[in-house]
XYZ file of C-alpha atoms in Angstrom:
360
model
C 0.140 0.250 0.092
C 1.411 3.559 -1.293
C 1.719 6.448 1.440
C -1.185 8.484 1.627
C 0.047 11.602 -0.036
C 1.470 9.542 -3.312
C -1.693 8.005 -3.478
C -3.721 11.405 -3.749
C -0.680 12.514 -6.107
C -1.429 9.474 -8.296
C -5.454 9.908 -8.131
C -4.615 13.104 -9.356
C -2.496 11.765 -12.307
C -5.113 9.319 -13.116
C -8.042 11.063 -12.969
C -6.814 14.905 -14.361
C -3.949 13.739 -16.394
C -4.655 11.086 -18.174
C -8.262 10.731 -16.896
C -8.054 6.608 -17.025
C -10.943 4.874 -17.669
C -12.716 1.766 -17.013
C -11.236 -1.440 -18.684
C -8.053 0.617 -20.029
C -4.806 -0.859 -20.020
C -2.525 0.691 -18.461
C 1.628 -0.217 -18.809
C 4.107 0.982 -16.007
C 7.425 0.498 -16.530
C 9.683 1.477 -14.013
C 13.386 0.624 -11.943
C 14.401 -0.966 -9.113
C 14.889 2.136 -6.873
C 12.894 2.933 -3.684
C 11.235 6.258 -5.099
C 10.196 5.014 -8.426
C 8.927 1.717 -6.907
C 6.996 3.544 -4.706
C 5.416 6.154 -7.147
C 4.563 3.176 -9.470
C 2.950 1.135 -6.728
C 1.030 4.476 -5.964
C -0.234 4.899 -9.727
C -1.064 1.300 -10.153
C -3.467 1.501 -7.091
C -4.728 4.410 -8.447
C -5.590 3.067 -12.052
C -6.867 0.074 -10.539
C -9.269 1.982 -8.155
C -10.173 3.749 -11.801
C -11.472 0.093 -12.908
C -8.275 -0.489 -15.597
C -6.114 -3.126 -15.835
C -2.377 -2.188 -15.013
C 0.541 -3.705 -15.800
C 3.899 -3.021 -13.580
C 7.001 -3.828 -15.398
C 10.344 -3.391 -13.549
C 13.702 -3.357 -15.378
C 16.934 -2.529 -14.850
C 18.553 1.176 -14.590
C 18.779 2.176 -18.127
C 21.494 5.442 -19.268
C 21.129 7.363 -22.312
C 23.187 4.736 -24.427
C 21.415 1.425 -22.956
C 18.731 -0.670 -24.198
C 15.556 -1.160 -22.880
C 14.354 -4.762 -22.236
C 13.003 -7.084 -24.893
C 10.136 -7.560 -22.864
C 9.616 -4.046 -22.460
C 9.606 -3.444 -26.007
C 7.306 -5.873 -26.575
C 4.582 -4.560 -24.162
C 4.728 -1.283 -25.272
C 4.481 -2.722 -28.547
C 1.185 -4.471 -27.539
C -0.199 -0.807 -27.305
C -1.990 -0.613 -24.105
C -4.063 2.781 -24.096
C -1.902 4.038 -21.211
C 2.073 4.022 -20.911
C 3.735 5.567 -17.788
C 7.391 5.790 -17.654
C 9.004 6.034 -14.358
C 12.222 5.685 -14.648
C 15.667 6.307 -12.581
C 17.382 7.602 -15.261
C 15.772 6.514 -19.085
C 13.228 4.043 -20.514
C 16.314 2.666 -22.796
C 16.917 2.655 -26.850
C 14.772 0.836 -29.022
C 17.888 -1.352 -30.736
C 15.019 -2.536 -33.059
C 13.756 0.780 -34.085
C 17.676 2.370 -34.372
C 17.959 -0.617 -37.085
C 15.320 -0.180 -38.731
C 13.010 3.142 -37.883
C 9.491 2.882 -38.469
C 7.868 5.508 -41.129
C 5.005 7.172 -39.576
C 1.939 8.391 -41.051
C 3.313 11.721 -41.198
C 6.020 10.730 -42.891
C 8.786 10.818 -40.112
C 11.068 8.295 -39.195
C 10.976 6.996 -35.383
C 13.890 5.251 -33.884
C 11.842 4.471 -31.127
C 8.429 2.185 -30.828
C 7.337 4.403 -27.482
C 7.995 7.653 -29.691
C 6.589 5.825 -32.676
C 3.095 4.676 -31.058
C 2.319 8.324 -29.639
C 2.987 10.045 -33.032
C 0.666 7.400 -34.843
C -2.385 8.684 -31.728
C -2.108 4.707 -30.430
C -1.357 5.260 -27.080
C -1.066 8.215 -24.454
C 1.550 8.433 -22.132
C 3.931 10.049 -18.927
C 7.583 9.853 -18.970
C 9.600 11.164 -15.622
C 13.156 10.445 -15.849
C 14.851 10.603 -12.583
C 11.317 11.385 -10.502
C 11.324 11.536 -6.596
C 8.699 11.099 -4.164
C 9.582 14.691 -2.936
C 8.966 15.974 -6.630
C 5.783 13.851 -7.352
C 4.043 14.779 -4.550
C 5.139 18.573 -4.431
C 5.185 19.514 -8.254
C 2.222 16.963 -9.066
C -0.939 18.077 -7.880
C -0.899 21.558 -9.002
C -3.895 23.923 -10.712
C -3.968 22.096 -14.273
C -6.156 24.844 -15.697
C -4.518 27.288 -14.865
C -0.867 26.067 -16.084
C -3.186 24.920 -19.352
C -4.468 28.564 -20.020
C -0.491 29.977 -19.407
C 0.203 27.156 -22.074
C -2.008 28.159 -24.243
C -1.470 31.968 -24.041
C 2.211 31.490 -25.224
C 1.347 28.773 -27.848
C -0.764 31.445 -29.284
C 1.661 34.062 -29.103
C 4.633 31.792 -30.756
C 2.316 30.091 -33.392
C 3.712 31.944 -36.963
C 6.560 33.696 -35.476
C 9.968 32.915 -37.261
C 12.538 33.932 -34.361
C 13.686 33.635 -30.563
C 15.748 35.483 -29.087
C 17.479 34.674 -24.938
C 19.179 37.063 -23.020
C 20.525 36.902 -19.634
C 22.526 40.057 -17.375
C 25.179 37.060 -17.022
C 26.392 36.813 -20.481
C 23.577 34.800 -22.527
C 22.675 36.174 -26.225
C 21.513 33.481 -28.291
C 18.948 33.047 -31.222
C 17.264 30.638 -33.614
C 14.604 29.925 -36.509
C 11.440 28.488 -35.148
C 10.081 28.589 -38.847
C 7.566 26.007 -39.894
C 8.304 24.356 -36.200
C 5.209 22.784 -33.773
C 5.138 24.408 -30.932
C 4.537 21.481 -28.306
C 3.099 22.097 -24.997
C 3.292 20.184 -21.390
C 0.360 21.269 -19.843
C -0.960 18.030 -17.978
C -3.691 17.323 -20.305
C -2.719 13.837 -21.460
C -6.244 12.533 -21.865
C -6.380 11.805 -25.374
C -4.870 9.370 -27.482
C -1.759 10.831 -29.044
C -0.566 12.960 -25.695
C 2.004 12.976 -23.470
C 4.828 14.395 -21.785
C 6.605 14.835 -18.521
C 5.536 14.749 -14.724
C 5.939 16.977 -13.359
C 4.051 19.355 -15.780
C 4.477 22.497 -16.982
C 6.204 23.667 -19.944
C 6.202 25.037 -23.204
C 9.153 23.641 -26.157
C 10.076 23.791 -29.678
C 12.478 22.000 -31.847
C 14.697 25.197 -33.187
C 15.257 24.713 -37.168
C 18.251 22.568 -37.805
C 21.324 24.644 -38.396
C 19.730 28.110 -37.129
C 21.024 28.707 -33.722
C 23.687 30.540 -32.182
C 25.708 32.520 -30.087
C 26.352 32.093 -26.574
C 24.475 30.309 -23.685
C 25.486 31.169 -19.912
C 24.171 28.040 -17.890
C 23.570 29.046 -14.584
C 20.812 26.532 -13.009
C 21.379 22.854 -13.962
C 22.066 20.434 -16.590
C 21.515 16.790 -17.141
C 23.986 14.234 -18.336
C 24.331 11.177 -16.801
C 22.674 12.838 -13.699
C 21.563 16.420 -13.258
C 24.186 18.488 -12.167
C 23.471 21.751 -9.566
C 25.917 24.114 -11.350
C 28.073 25.726 -8.489
C 29.628 28.135 -11.213
C 28.553 29.008 -15.210
C 29.041 26.751 -18.089
C 29.486 29.027 -20.730
C 28.180 26.853 -24.165
C 29.378 28.551 -27.708
C 26.686 28.035 -30.679
C 27.763 27.892 -34.355
C 25.369 26.987 -37.411
C 22.681 25.323 -34.771
C 25.877 23.236 -33.298
C 27.825 23.564 -29.991
C 31.306 24.870 -31.222
C 32.855 25.232 -27.650
C 32.097 24.433 -23.620
C 34.230 25.979 -20.703
C 33.858 26.019 -17.414
C 34.686 24.231 -14.853
C 34.069 20.511 -13.626
C 31.122 20.275 -14.941
C 31.753 21.276 -18.409
C 34.571 18.882 -18.439
C 31.637 15.881 -18.120
C 29.983 17.625 -20.502
C 32.405 17.988 -23.044
C 33.756 14.230 -22.308
C 29.742 12.899 -22.750
C 29.162 14.735 -26.187
C 32.273 13.040 -27.261
C 31.134 9.671 -25.976
C 28.062 10.449 -27.707
C 29.719 11.299 -30.609
C 31.786 7.913 -30.949
C 29.077 5.817 -29.803
C 27.068 5.373 -33.102
C 30.001 4.283 -34.927
C 30.356 1.371 -32.715
C 26.381 0.445 -33.364
C 27.578 0.790 -36.748
C 29.876 -2.174 -36.158
C 27.699 -4.299 -34.084
C 24.719 -3.601 -37.455
C 22.658 -1.732 -35.219
C 23.222 1.695 -37.337
C 23.890 1.911 -41.123
C 27.341 3.905 -41.518
C 25.055 6.684 -42.749
C 22.681 6.706 -39.336
C 25.895 6.749 -37.491
C 27.395 10.100 -39.180
C 24.054 11.556 -38.692
C 23.882 10.585 -35.145
C 27.364 12.014 -34.391
C 26.861 14.749 -35.708
C 23.833 15.484 -34.075
C 25.786 15.071 -30.422
C 26.704 18.701 -30.672
C 23.168 19.732 -32.035
C 20.907 22.122 -30.319
C 17.425 20.292 -29.968
C 15.179 22.211 -28.236
C 14.192 25.304 -26.198
C 12.006 25.549 -23.417
C 10.210 27.708 -21.261
C 9.499 26.559 -17.754
C 5.635 27.485 -16.351
C 5.228 25.254 -13.112
C 4.673 27.356 -10.150
C 5.018 24.595 -7.882
C 9.026 23.743 -9.265
C 12.030 24.283 -7.608
C 15.646 24.305 -8.994
C 16.913 21.654 -6.708
C 19.316 19.397 -9.105
C 16.999 17.148 -10.692
C 16.528 18.172 -14.578
C 13.035 16.870 -14.387
C 11.658 19.599 -12.380
C 14.102 22.130 -12.589
C 13.652 22.698 -16.386
C 9.790 23.443 -15.176
C 10.419 26.413 -12.933
C 8.588 29.039 -13.937
C 11.347 31.962 -14.862
C 13.427 29.446 -16.236
C 14.304 28.309 -19.732
C 16.198 25.533 -20.814
C 18.270 24.740 -23.920
C 18.965 20.711 -25.179
C 21.979 19.493 -26.336
C 21.375 16.015 -28.960
C 18.287 15.101 -30.343
C 15.295 17.145 -31.035
C 11.567 16.468 -31.227
C 10.771 16.997 -34.736
C 12.912 14.142 -35.795
C 15.160 15.434 -38.192
C 18.211 15.689 -35.606
C 18.673 12.213 -33.973
C 20.879 11.552 -31.681
C 21.696 9.101 -28.501
C 21.708 11.724 -26.070
C 19.159 14.774 -24.918
C 21.231 16.857 -22.290
C 18.928 19.992 -20.859
C 20.351 22.863 -19.994
C 18.994 25.172 -17.586
C 19.280 29.043 -17.386
C 17.904 31.580 -14.412
C 15.769 34.617 -14.895
C 16.130 34.991 -18.713
C 14.603 38.062 -21.494
C 13.118 36.375 -23.893
C 12.242 37.735 -27.189
C 9.344 36.360 -29.955
C 10.203 38.158 -33.237
C 11.911 41.050 -30.775
C 8.970 41.086 -28.966
C 9.760 40.535 -24.841
C 7.705 37.894 -23.367
C 9.927 37.545 -20.213
C 11.805 39.883 -18.806
C 14.607 38.876 -16.272
C 12.611 35.878 -15.411
C 9.030 37.651 -15.146
C 6.491 36.722 -18.001
C 4.850 39.940 -18.950
C 2.160 38.683 -21.332
């Protein structure tokens, strides 16, 4: 039996976020870690309480470079209506789709069965890499109607825009094109097939046009790598033509450089094993330095604590991700989120956030 606070938060996920219905199949995938297991158990009980048929699967902890268990992949492929990934690190790569990507009806190729089924509107889902009980209890039970209103207002403002620019008093001066890109919202409404996002929810995000981002990023919040690093001193990232050109700073900067290098070389090892074609290996290697995401945090209960799952949702922050994007035209083995505090954000030169304060 889960604790009362966990179960109450899980009931909100079941009733408000996913709107789980009687007789639906719900798959929960987790790891043998205390917090993940207890959260998953609470979700299992909440789904069962809603009259659904939940299944709980436990696999070893997976990093950005590991494969999901075969049995987990098969369970996802069985298309349960609801899929929840409550992971200590990651869900894991899909070795089958890495080798032979699935072509979706939107013309895009997907290297993971989970993303493919979501794109095809076969499932609805939540994923929470690095979730803890504290985060689940404090940042999941929020006013979702208020969050959705805030997300939609900013989405409407960004739709049809061409350029986003970010500046901070610490020296960030960064811009990129969003022409033709889809604005995505993590508003906590994952009640229909094809909808999904993080728990805790609370961000609006978009993939920069490949090759368009440029400038300087001063990362002063946190960076997610093999784990999340709460930064004691800033990391400077210089970007040209959409790709990281230079990383400088203290120990965290050195770790980031090492892991980007690993993500650049690992695809060729997968090519040697027959998992990736040479063409794909070259693409994945190049995109280890790619700027794949811009996100704006909107969860007023979230705090910067050194866990990027929560950090990137903090109201008054933005985050930039290094690696794969959400438009599936720049695939990589990594997706490292970098959180920046108190930004000023301009949409086509119009200010929407000033030093971390929303002004629209």
